[in-house]
mmCIF file of C-alpha atoms in Angstrom:
data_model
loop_
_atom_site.group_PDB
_atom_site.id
_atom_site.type_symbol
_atom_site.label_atom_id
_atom_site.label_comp_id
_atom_site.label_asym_id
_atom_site.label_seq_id
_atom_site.Cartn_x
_atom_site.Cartn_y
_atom_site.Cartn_z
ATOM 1 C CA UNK A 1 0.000 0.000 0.000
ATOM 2 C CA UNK A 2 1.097 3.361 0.567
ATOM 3 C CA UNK A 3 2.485 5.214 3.585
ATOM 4 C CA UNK A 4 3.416 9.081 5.223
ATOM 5 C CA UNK A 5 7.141 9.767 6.156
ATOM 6 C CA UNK A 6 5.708 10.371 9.589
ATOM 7 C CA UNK A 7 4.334 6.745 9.652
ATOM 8 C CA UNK A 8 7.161 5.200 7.405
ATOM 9 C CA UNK A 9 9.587 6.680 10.952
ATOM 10 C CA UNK A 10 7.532 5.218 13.253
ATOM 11 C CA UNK A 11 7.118 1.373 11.934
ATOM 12 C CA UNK A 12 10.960 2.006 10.755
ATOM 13 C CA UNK A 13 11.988 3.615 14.103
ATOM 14 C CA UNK A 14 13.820 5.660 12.424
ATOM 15 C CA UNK A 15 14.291 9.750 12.012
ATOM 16 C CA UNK A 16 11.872 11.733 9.464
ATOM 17 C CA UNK A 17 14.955 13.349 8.092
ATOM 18 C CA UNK A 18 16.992 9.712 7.433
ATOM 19 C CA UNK A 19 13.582 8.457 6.202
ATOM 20 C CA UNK A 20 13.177 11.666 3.766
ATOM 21 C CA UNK A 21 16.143 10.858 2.809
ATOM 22 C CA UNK A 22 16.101 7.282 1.946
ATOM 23 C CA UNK A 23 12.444 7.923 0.281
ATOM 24 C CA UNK A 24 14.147 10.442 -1.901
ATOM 25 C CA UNK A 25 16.609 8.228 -3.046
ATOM 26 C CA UNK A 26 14.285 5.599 -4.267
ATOM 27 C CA UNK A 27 12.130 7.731 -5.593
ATOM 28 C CA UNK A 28 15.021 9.238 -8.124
ATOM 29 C CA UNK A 29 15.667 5.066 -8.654
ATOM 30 C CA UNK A 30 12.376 4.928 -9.639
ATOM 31 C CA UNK A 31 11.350 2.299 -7.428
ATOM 32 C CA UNK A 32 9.002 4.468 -5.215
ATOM 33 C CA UNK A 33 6.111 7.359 -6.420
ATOM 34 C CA UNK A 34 4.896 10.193 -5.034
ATOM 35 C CA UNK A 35 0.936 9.381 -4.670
ATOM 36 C CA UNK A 36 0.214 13.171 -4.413
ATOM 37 C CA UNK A 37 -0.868 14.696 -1.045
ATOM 38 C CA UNK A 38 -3.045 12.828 1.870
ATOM 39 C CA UNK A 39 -6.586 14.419 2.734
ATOM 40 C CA UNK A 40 -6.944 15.108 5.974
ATOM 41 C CA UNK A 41 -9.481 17.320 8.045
ATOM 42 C CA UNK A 42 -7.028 20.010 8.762
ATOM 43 C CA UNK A 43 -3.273 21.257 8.671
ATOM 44 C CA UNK A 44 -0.754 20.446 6.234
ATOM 45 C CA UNK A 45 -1.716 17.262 3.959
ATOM 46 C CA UNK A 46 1.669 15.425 4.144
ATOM 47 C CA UNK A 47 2.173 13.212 0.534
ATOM 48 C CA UNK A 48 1.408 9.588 0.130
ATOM 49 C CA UNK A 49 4.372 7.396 -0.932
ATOM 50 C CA UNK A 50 4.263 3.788 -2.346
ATOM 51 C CA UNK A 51 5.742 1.270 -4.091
ATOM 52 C CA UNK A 52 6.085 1.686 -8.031
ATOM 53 C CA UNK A 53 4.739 -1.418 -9.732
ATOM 54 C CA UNK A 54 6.882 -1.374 -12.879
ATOM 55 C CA UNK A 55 10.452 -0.419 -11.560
ATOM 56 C CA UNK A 56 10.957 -4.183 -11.094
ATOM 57 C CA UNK A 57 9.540 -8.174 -11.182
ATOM 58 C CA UNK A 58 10.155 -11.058 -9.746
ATOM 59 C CA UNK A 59 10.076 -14.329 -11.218
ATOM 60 C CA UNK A 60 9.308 -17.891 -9.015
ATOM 61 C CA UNK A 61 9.374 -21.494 -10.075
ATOM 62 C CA UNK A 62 8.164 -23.995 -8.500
ATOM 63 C CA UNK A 63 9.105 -27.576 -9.695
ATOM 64 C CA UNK A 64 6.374 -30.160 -8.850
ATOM 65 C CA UNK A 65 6.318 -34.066 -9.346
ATOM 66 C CA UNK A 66 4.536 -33.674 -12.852
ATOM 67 C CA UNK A 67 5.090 -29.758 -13.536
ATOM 68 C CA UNK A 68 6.715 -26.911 -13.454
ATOM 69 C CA UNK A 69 4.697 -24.315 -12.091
ATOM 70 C CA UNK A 70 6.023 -20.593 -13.102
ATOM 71 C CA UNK A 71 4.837 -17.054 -12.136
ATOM 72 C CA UNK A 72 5.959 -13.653 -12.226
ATOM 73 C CA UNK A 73 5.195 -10.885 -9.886
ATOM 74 C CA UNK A 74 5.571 -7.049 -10.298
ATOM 75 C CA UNK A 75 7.217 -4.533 -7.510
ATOM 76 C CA UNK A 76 4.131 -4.527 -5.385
ATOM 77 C CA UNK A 77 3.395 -8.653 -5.345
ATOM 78 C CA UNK A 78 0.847 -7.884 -7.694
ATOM 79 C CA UNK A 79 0.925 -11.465 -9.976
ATOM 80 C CA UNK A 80 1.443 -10.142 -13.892
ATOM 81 C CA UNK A 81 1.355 -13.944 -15.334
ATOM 82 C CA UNK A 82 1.713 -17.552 -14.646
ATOM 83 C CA UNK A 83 1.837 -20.785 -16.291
ATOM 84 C CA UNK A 84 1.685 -24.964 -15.443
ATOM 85 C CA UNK A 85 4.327 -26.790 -17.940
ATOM 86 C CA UNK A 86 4.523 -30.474 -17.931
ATOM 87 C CA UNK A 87 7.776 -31.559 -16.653
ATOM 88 C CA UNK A 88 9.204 -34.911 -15.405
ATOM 89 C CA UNK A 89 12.476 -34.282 -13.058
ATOM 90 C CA UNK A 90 15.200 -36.223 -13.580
ATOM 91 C CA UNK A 91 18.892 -35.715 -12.025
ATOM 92 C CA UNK A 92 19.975 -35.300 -15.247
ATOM 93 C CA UNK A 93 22.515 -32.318 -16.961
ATOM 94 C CA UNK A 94 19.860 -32.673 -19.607
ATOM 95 C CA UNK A 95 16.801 -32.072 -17.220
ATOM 96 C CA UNK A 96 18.327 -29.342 -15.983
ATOM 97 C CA UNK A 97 18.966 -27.830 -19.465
ATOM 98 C CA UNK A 98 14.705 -28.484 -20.253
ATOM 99 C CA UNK A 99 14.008 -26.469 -17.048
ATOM 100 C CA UNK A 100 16.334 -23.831 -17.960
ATOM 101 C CA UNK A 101 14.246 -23.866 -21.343
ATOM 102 C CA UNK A 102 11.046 -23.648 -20.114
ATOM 103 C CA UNK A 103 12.464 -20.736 -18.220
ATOM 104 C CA UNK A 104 13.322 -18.655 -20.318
ATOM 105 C CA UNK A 105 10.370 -19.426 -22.963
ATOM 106 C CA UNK A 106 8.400 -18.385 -19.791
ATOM 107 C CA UNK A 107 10.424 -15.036 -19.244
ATOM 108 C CA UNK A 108 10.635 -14.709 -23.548
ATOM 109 C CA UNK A 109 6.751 -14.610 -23.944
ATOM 110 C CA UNK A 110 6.447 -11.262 -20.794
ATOM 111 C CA UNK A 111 5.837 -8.118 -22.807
ATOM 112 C CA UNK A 112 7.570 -5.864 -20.062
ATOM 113 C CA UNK A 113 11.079 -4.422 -19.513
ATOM 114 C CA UNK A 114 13.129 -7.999 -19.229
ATOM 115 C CA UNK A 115 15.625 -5.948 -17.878
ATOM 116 C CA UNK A 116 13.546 -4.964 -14.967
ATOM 117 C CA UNK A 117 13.357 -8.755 -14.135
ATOM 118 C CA UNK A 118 15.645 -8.234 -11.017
ATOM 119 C CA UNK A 119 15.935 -11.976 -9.871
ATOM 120 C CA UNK A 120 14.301 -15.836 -9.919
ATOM 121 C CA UNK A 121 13.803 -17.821 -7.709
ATOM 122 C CA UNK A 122 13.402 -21.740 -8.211
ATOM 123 C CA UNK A 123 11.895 -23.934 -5.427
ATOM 124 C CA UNK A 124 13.206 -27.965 -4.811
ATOM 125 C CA UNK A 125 12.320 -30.009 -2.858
ATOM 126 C CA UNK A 126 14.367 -31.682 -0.324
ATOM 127 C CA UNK A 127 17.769 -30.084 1.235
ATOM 128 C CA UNK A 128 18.425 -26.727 0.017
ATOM 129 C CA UNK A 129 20.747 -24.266 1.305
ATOM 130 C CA UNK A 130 19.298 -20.700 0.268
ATOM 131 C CA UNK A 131 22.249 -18.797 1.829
ATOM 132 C CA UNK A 132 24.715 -21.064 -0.467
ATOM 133 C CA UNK A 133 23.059 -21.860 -3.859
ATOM 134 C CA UNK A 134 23.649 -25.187 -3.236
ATOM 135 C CA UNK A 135 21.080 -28.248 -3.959
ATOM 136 C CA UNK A 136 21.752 -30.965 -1.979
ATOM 137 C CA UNK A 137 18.833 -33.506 -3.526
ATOM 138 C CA UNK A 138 18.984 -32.919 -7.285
ATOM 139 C CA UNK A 139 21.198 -31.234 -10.051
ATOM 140 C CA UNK A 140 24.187 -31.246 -7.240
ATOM 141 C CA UNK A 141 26.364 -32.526 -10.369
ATOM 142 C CA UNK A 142 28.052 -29.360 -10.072
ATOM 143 C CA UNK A 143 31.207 -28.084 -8.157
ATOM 144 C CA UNK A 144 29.287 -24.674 -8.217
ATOM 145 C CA UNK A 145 26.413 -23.510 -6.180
ATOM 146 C CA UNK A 146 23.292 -24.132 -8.230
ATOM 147 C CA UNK A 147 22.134 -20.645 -8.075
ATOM 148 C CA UNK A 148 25.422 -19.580 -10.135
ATOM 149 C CA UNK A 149 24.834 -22.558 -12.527
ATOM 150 C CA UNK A 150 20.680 -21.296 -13.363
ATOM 151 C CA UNK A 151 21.986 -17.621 -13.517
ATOM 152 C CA UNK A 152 24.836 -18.635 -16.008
ATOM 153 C CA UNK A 153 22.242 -20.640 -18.184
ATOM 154 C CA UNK A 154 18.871 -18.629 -17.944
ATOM 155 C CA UNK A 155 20.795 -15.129 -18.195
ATOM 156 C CA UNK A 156 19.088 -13.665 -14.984
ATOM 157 C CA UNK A 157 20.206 -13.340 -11.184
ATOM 158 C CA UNK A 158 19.216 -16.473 -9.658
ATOM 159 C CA UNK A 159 18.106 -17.639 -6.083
ATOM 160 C CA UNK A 160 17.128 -21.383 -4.656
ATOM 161 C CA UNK A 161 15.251 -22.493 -2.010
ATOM 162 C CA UNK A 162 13.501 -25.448 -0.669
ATOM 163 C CA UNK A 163 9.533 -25.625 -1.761
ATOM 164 C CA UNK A 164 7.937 -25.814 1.220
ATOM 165 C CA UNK A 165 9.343 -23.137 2.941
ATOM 166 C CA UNK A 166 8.434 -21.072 -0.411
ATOM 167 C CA UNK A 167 4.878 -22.617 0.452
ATOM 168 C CA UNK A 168 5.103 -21.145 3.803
ATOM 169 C CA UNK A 169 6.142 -17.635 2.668
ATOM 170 C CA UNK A 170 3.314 -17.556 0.443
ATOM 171 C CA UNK A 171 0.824 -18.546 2.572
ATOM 172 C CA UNK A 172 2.105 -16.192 5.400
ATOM 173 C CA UNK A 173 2.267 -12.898 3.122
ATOM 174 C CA UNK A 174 -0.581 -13.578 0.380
ATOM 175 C CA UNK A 175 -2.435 -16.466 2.204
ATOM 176 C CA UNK A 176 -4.506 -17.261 4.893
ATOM 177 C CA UNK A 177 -2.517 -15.881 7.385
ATOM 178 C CA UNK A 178 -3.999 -12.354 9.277
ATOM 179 C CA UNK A 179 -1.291 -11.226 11.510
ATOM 180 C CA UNK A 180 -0.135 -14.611 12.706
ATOM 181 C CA UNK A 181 3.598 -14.625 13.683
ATOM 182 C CA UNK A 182 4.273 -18.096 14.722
ATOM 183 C CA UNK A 183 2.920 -20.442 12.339
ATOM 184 C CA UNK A 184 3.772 -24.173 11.187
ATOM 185 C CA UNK A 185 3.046 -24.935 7.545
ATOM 186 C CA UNK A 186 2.354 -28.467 6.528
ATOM 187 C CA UNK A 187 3.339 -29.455 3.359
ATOM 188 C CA UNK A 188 1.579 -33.262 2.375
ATOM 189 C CA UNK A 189 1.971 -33.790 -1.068
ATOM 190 C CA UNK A 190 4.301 -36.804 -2.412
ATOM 191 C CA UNK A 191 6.261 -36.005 0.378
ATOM 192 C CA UNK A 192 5.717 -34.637 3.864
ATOM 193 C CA UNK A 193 7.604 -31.254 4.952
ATOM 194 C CA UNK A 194 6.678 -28.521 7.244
ATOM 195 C CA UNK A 195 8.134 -24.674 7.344
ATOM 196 C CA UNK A 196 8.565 -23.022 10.307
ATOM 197 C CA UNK A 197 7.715 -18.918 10.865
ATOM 198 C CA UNK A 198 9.064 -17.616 14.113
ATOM 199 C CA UNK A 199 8.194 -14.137 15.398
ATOM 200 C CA UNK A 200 7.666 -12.998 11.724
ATOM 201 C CA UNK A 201 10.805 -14.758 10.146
ATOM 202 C CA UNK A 202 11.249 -17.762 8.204
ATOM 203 C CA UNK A 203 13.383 -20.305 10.382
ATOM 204 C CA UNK A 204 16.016 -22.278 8.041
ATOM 205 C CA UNK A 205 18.017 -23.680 10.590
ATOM 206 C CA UNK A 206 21.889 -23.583 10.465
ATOM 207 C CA UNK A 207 22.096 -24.868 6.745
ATOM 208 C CA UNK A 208 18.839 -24.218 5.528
ATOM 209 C CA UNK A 209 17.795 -27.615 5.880
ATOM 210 C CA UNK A 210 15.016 -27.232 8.583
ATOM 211 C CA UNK A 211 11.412 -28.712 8.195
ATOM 212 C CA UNK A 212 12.381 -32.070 7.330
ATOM 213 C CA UNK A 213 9.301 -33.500 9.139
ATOM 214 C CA UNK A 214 8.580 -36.714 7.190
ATOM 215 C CA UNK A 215 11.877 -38.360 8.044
ATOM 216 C CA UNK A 216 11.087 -38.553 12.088
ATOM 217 C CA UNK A 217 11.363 -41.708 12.776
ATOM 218 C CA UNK A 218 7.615 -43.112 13.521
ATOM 219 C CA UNK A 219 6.951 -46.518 12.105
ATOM 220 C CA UNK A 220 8.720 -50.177 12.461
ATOM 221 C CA UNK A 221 7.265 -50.963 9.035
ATOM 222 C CA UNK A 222 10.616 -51.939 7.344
ATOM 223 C CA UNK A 223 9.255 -49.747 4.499
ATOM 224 C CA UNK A 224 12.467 -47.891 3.056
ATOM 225 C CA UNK A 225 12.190 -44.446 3.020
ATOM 226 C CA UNK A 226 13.444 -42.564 -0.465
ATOM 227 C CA UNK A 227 16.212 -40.358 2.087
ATOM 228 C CA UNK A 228 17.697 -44.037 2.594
ATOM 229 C CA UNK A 229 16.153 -44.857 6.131
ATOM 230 C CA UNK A 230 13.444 -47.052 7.149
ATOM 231 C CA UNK A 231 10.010 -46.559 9.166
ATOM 232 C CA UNK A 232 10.240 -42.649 8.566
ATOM 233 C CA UNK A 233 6.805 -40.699 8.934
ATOM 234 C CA UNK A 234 6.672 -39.870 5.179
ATOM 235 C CA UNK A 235 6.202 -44.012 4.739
ATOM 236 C CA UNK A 236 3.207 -43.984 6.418
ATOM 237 C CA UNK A 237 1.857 -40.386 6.222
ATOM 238 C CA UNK A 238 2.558 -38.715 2.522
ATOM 239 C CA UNK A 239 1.173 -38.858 -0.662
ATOM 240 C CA UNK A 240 3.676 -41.623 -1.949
ATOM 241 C CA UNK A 241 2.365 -43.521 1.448
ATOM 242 C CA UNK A 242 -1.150 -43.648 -0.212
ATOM 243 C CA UNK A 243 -0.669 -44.192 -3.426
ATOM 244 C CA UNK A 244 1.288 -47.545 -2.420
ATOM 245 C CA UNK A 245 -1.119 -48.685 -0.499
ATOM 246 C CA UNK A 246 -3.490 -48.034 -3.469
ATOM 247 C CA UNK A 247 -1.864 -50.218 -5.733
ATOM 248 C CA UNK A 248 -1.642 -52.895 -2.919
ATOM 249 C CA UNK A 249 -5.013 -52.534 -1.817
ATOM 250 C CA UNK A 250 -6.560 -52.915 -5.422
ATOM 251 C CA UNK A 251 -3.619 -55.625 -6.065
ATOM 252 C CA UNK A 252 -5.336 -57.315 -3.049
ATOM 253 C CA UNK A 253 -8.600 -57.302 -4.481
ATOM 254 C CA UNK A 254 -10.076 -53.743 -3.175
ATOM 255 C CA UNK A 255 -12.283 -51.880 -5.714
ATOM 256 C CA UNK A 256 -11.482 -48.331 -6.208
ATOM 257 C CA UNK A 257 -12.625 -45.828 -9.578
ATOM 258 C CA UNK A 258 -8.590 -46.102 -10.041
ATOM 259 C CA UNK A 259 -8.423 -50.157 -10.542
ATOM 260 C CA UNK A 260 -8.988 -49.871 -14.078
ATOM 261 C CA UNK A 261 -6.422 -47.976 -14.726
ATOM 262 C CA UNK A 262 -3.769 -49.712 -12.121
ATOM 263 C CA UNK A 263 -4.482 -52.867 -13.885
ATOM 264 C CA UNK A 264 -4.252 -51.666 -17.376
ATOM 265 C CA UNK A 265 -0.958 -50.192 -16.057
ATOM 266 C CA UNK A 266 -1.663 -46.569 -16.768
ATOM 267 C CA UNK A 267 0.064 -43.977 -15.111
ATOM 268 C CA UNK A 268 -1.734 -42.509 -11.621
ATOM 269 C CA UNK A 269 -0.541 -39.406 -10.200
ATOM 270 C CA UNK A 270 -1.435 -38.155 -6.798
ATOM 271 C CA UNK A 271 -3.930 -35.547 -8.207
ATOM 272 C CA UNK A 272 -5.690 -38.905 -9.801
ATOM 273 C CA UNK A 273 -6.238 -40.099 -6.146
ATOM 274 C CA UNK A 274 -7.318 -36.787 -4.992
ATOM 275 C CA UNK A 275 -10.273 -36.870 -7.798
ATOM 276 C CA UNK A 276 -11.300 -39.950 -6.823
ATOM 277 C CA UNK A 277 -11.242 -38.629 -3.303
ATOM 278 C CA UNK A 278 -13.436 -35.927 -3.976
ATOM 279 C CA UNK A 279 -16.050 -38.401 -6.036
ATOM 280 C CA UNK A 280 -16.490 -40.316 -2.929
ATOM 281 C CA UNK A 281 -13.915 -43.202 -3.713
ATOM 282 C CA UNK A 282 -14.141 -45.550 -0.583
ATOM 283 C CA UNK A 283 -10.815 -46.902 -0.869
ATOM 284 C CA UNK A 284 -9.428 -43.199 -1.367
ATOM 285 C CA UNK A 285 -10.883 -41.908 1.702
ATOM 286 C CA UNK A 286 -9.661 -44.812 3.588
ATOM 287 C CA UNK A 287 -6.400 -43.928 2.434
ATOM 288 C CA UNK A 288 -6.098 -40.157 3.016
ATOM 289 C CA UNK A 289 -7.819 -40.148 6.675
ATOM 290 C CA UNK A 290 -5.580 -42.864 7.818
ATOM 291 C CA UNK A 291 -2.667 -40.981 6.828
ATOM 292 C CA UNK A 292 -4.658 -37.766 8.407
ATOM 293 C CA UNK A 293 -5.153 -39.936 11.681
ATOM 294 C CA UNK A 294 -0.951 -40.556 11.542
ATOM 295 C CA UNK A 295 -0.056 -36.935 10.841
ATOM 296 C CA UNK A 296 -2.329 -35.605 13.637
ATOM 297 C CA UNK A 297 -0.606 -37.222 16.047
ATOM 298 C CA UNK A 298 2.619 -36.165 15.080
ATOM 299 C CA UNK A 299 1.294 -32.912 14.508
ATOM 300 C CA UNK A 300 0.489 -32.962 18.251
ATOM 301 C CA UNK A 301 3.857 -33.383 19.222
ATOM 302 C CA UNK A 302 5.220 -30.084 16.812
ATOM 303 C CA UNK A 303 1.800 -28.153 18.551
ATOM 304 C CA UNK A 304 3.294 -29.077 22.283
ATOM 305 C CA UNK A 305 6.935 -28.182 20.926
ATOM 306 C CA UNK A 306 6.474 -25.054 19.629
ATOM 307 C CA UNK A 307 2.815 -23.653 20.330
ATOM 308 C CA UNK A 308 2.187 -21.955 17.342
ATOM 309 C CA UNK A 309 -0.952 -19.328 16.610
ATOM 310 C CA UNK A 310 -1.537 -21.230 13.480
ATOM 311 C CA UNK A 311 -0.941 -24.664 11.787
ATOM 312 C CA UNK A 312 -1.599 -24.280 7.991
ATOM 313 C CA UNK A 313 -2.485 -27.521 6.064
ATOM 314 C CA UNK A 314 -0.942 -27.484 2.441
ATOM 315 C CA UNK A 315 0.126 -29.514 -0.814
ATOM 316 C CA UNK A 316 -1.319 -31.584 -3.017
ATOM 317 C CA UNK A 317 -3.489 -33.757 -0.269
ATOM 318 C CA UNK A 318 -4.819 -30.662 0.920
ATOM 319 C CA UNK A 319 -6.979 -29.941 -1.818
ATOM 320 C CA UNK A 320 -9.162 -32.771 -0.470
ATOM 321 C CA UNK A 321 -10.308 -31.043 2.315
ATOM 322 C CA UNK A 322 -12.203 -32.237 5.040
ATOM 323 C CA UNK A 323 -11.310 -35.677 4.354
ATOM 324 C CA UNK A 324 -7.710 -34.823 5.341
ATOM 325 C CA UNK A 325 -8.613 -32.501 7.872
ATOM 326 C CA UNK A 326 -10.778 -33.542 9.999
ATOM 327 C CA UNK A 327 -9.016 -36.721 10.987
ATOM 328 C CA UNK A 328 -5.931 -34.215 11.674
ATOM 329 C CA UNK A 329 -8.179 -32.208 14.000
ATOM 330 C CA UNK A 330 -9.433 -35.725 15.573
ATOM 331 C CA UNK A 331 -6.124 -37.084 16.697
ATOM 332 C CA UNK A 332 -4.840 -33.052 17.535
ATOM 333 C CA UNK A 333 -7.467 -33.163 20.205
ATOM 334 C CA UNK A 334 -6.471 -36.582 21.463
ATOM 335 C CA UNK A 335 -2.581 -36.389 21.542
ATOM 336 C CA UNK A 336 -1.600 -32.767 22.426
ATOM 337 C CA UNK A 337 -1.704 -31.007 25.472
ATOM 338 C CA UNK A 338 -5.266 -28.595 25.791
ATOM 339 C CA UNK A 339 -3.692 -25.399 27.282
ATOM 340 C CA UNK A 340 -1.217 -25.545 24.558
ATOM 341 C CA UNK A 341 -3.374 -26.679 21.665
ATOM 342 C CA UNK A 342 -6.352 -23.907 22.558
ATOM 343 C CA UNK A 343 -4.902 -21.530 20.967
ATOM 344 C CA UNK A 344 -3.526 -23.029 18.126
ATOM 345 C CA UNK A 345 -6.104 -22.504 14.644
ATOM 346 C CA UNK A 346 -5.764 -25.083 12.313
ATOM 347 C CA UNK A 347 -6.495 -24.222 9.067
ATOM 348 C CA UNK A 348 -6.287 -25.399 5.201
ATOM 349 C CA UNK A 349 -4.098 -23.722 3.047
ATOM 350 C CA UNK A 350 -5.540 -20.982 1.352
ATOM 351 C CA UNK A 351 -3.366 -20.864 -1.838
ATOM 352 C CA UNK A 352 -3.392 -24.672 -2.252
ATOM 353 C CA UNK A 353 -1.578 -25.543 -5.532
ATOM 354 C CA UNK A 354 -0.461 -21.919 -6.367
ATOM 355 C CA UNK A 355 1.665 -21.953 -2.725
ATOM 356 C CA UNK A 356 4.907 -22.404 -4.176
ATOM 357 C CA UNK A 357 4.531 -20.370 -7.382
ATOM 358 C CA UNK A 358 3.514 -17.248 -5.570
ATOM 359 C CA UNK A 359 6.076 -18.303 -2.368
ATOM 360 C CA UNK A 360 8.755 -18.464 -4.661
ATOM 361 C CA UNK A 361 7.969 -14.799 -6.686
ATOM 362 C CA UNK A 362 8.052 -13.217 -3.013
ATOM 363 C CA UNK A 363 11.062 -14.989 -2.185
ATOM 364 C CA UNK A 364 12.572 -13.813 -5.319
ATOM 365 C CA UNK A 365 12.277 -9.989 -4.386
ATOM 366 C CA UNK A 366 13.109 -10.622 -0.455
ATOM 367 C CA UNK A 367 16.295 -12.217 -1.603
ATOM 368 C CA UNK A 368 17.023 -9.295 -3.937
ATOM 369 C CA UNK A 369 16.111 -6.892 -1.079
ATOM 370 C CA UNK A 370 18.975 -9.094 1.219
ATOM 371 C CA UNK A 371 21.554 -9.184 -1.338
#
């Protein structure tokens, strides 16, 4: 929005003259207008100042299991344009190239100033170190940071950072989130993350690899997790998690709307199970509220840990609502402590599929703004 000097001092805490100063400054950059003059009901009308739209964008990726999903924002947050591209990731020099394609056809097609496009930011899953560059789960084929290897090959400033936490971020600033401070964001989708907001900030941890939730160790189910360990959460409680027990459940003689296609061989993706979901599939809602029932209770435990104002349910499981929810709620209430849980709203995600898109376009400009 826009702001006074006299109110820009006070959030700021700083003097009228240093913020007069700095105001002037970006307004000869161009990157702040003068709105004109504020009506009020008497004295001098000081002048409104705000953001200029155009003096810059932002561009965010966000690579999914299926898709790349790819957005740009202007200088306010305002989304200009965004775009779902089919995409299968591979750890691959040649996957890496395809992304940096669709990139830059992305970034080709904008009609504005592409040199006003002042940085990207691409979301991946796993362990990311944002402070680095480095990618510590895929395209890590390279003795340089992969932030300096996407700059090099797209042709813009680059930034990386893990998907859920870009999730997070976009929930908290464009989201359901109304002032909340401390807030756990839970990412179920094929697998199971959560990202941590402290006091206003984003919590990485020491090497940017916080929120690794899925991999507590909950189950003795001699199922091998895909980080290399067995009986981890995300076995039992992630979107992977159901859609094995799908195929073993309809292998076992279960009908579901998916058997069909499972024994014709076709390919299911975790949206397929959420459609079936939503059509009242038996076998799908068995599915998703036993892995609700699981991630409540471990839920429970990061409620009684860290009392947050607001737990945010997110990702691709999300979108099926109640079905997912309400069995989180169920064993909330049954495994975590009532004075700390009271205060806790638990919520679905407000964005849903577009979380990491928009999460990475504001992490794009927050990085430029800390570099």
């Amino acid at each position: 929005g826009s702001s006074t000097i006299t109110a820009l001092s006070k959030v700021l805490e700083l003097s009228i003259p240093t913020v007069t100063k700095l105001i002037g400054e970006m307004c000869e950059d161009g990157y702040i207008e003068d709105y004109g003059k504020l009506e009020t009901s008497g004295g001098r009308h000081p002048n409104l100042y705000g953001l200029n739209p155009k003096s810059g964008y932002f561009v965010g990726v966000d690579i999914k299991q299926f898709e790349v999903s790819i957005g740009i924002i202007n200088f306010k947050g305002d989304l200009i344009d965004s775009e779902d591209t089919p995409y299968n990731i591979e750890n691959t020099p040649e996957n890496l190239d395809k992304l940096c394609n669709i990139i830059k056809a992305f970034i080709d097609k904008q009609t504005i100033n592409h040199s006003k496009i002042l940085n990207v930011n691409v979301n991946i899953s796993g362990r990311v170190n944002p402070e680095s560059g480095y990618s510590y789960s895929i395209f890590y084929f390279d003795e340089n940071p992969l932030s300096e290897v996407l700059s090099q090959k797209i042709g813009y400033k680059v930034s990386v950072d893990n998907d859920t936490r870009a999730m997070t971020y976009g929930e908290y600033l464009s989201g359901c989130v109304n002032h909340e401070k401390n807030i756990i964001f839970v990412n179920i989708s094929w697998g199971l993350a959560i990202g941590i907001i402290i006091n206003g900030e984003i919590y990485s941890g020491k090497s940017g690899f916080s929120g690794e939730f899925g991999h507590i160790p909950a189950f003795e189910n001699e199922v091998l997790c895909h980080c290399g360990k067995k009986g981890c959460l995300e076995t039992e409680a992630s979107g992977s998690a159901m859609y094995r027990h799908l195929f073993e459940e309809v292998q076992a003689g279960t009908t579901s709307i998916l058997s069909k296609k499972i024994q014709e061989k076709k390919k299911i993706t975790l949206q397929d199970i959420m459609n079936a979901i939503n059509q009242e599939d038996i076998l799908c809602i068995d599915l998703v509220e036993e892995a609700g029932l699981q991630l409540g209770k471990h839920i429970a435990s990061l409620i009684n840990i860290f009392n947050p104002e607001m737990v945010i349910i997110g990702g691709t499981v999300s979108s099926s609502g109640d079905y997912i929810m309400q069995p989180i709620k169920t064993a909330i209430r049954k495994y975590s402590l009532n004075l700390v849980n009271k205060d806790s709203k638990i919520v679905l995600s407000k964005l849903q599929e577009s979380a990491g898109m928009i999460g990475a376009c504001l992490l794009a400009r927050t990085r430029f703004f800390e570099t």
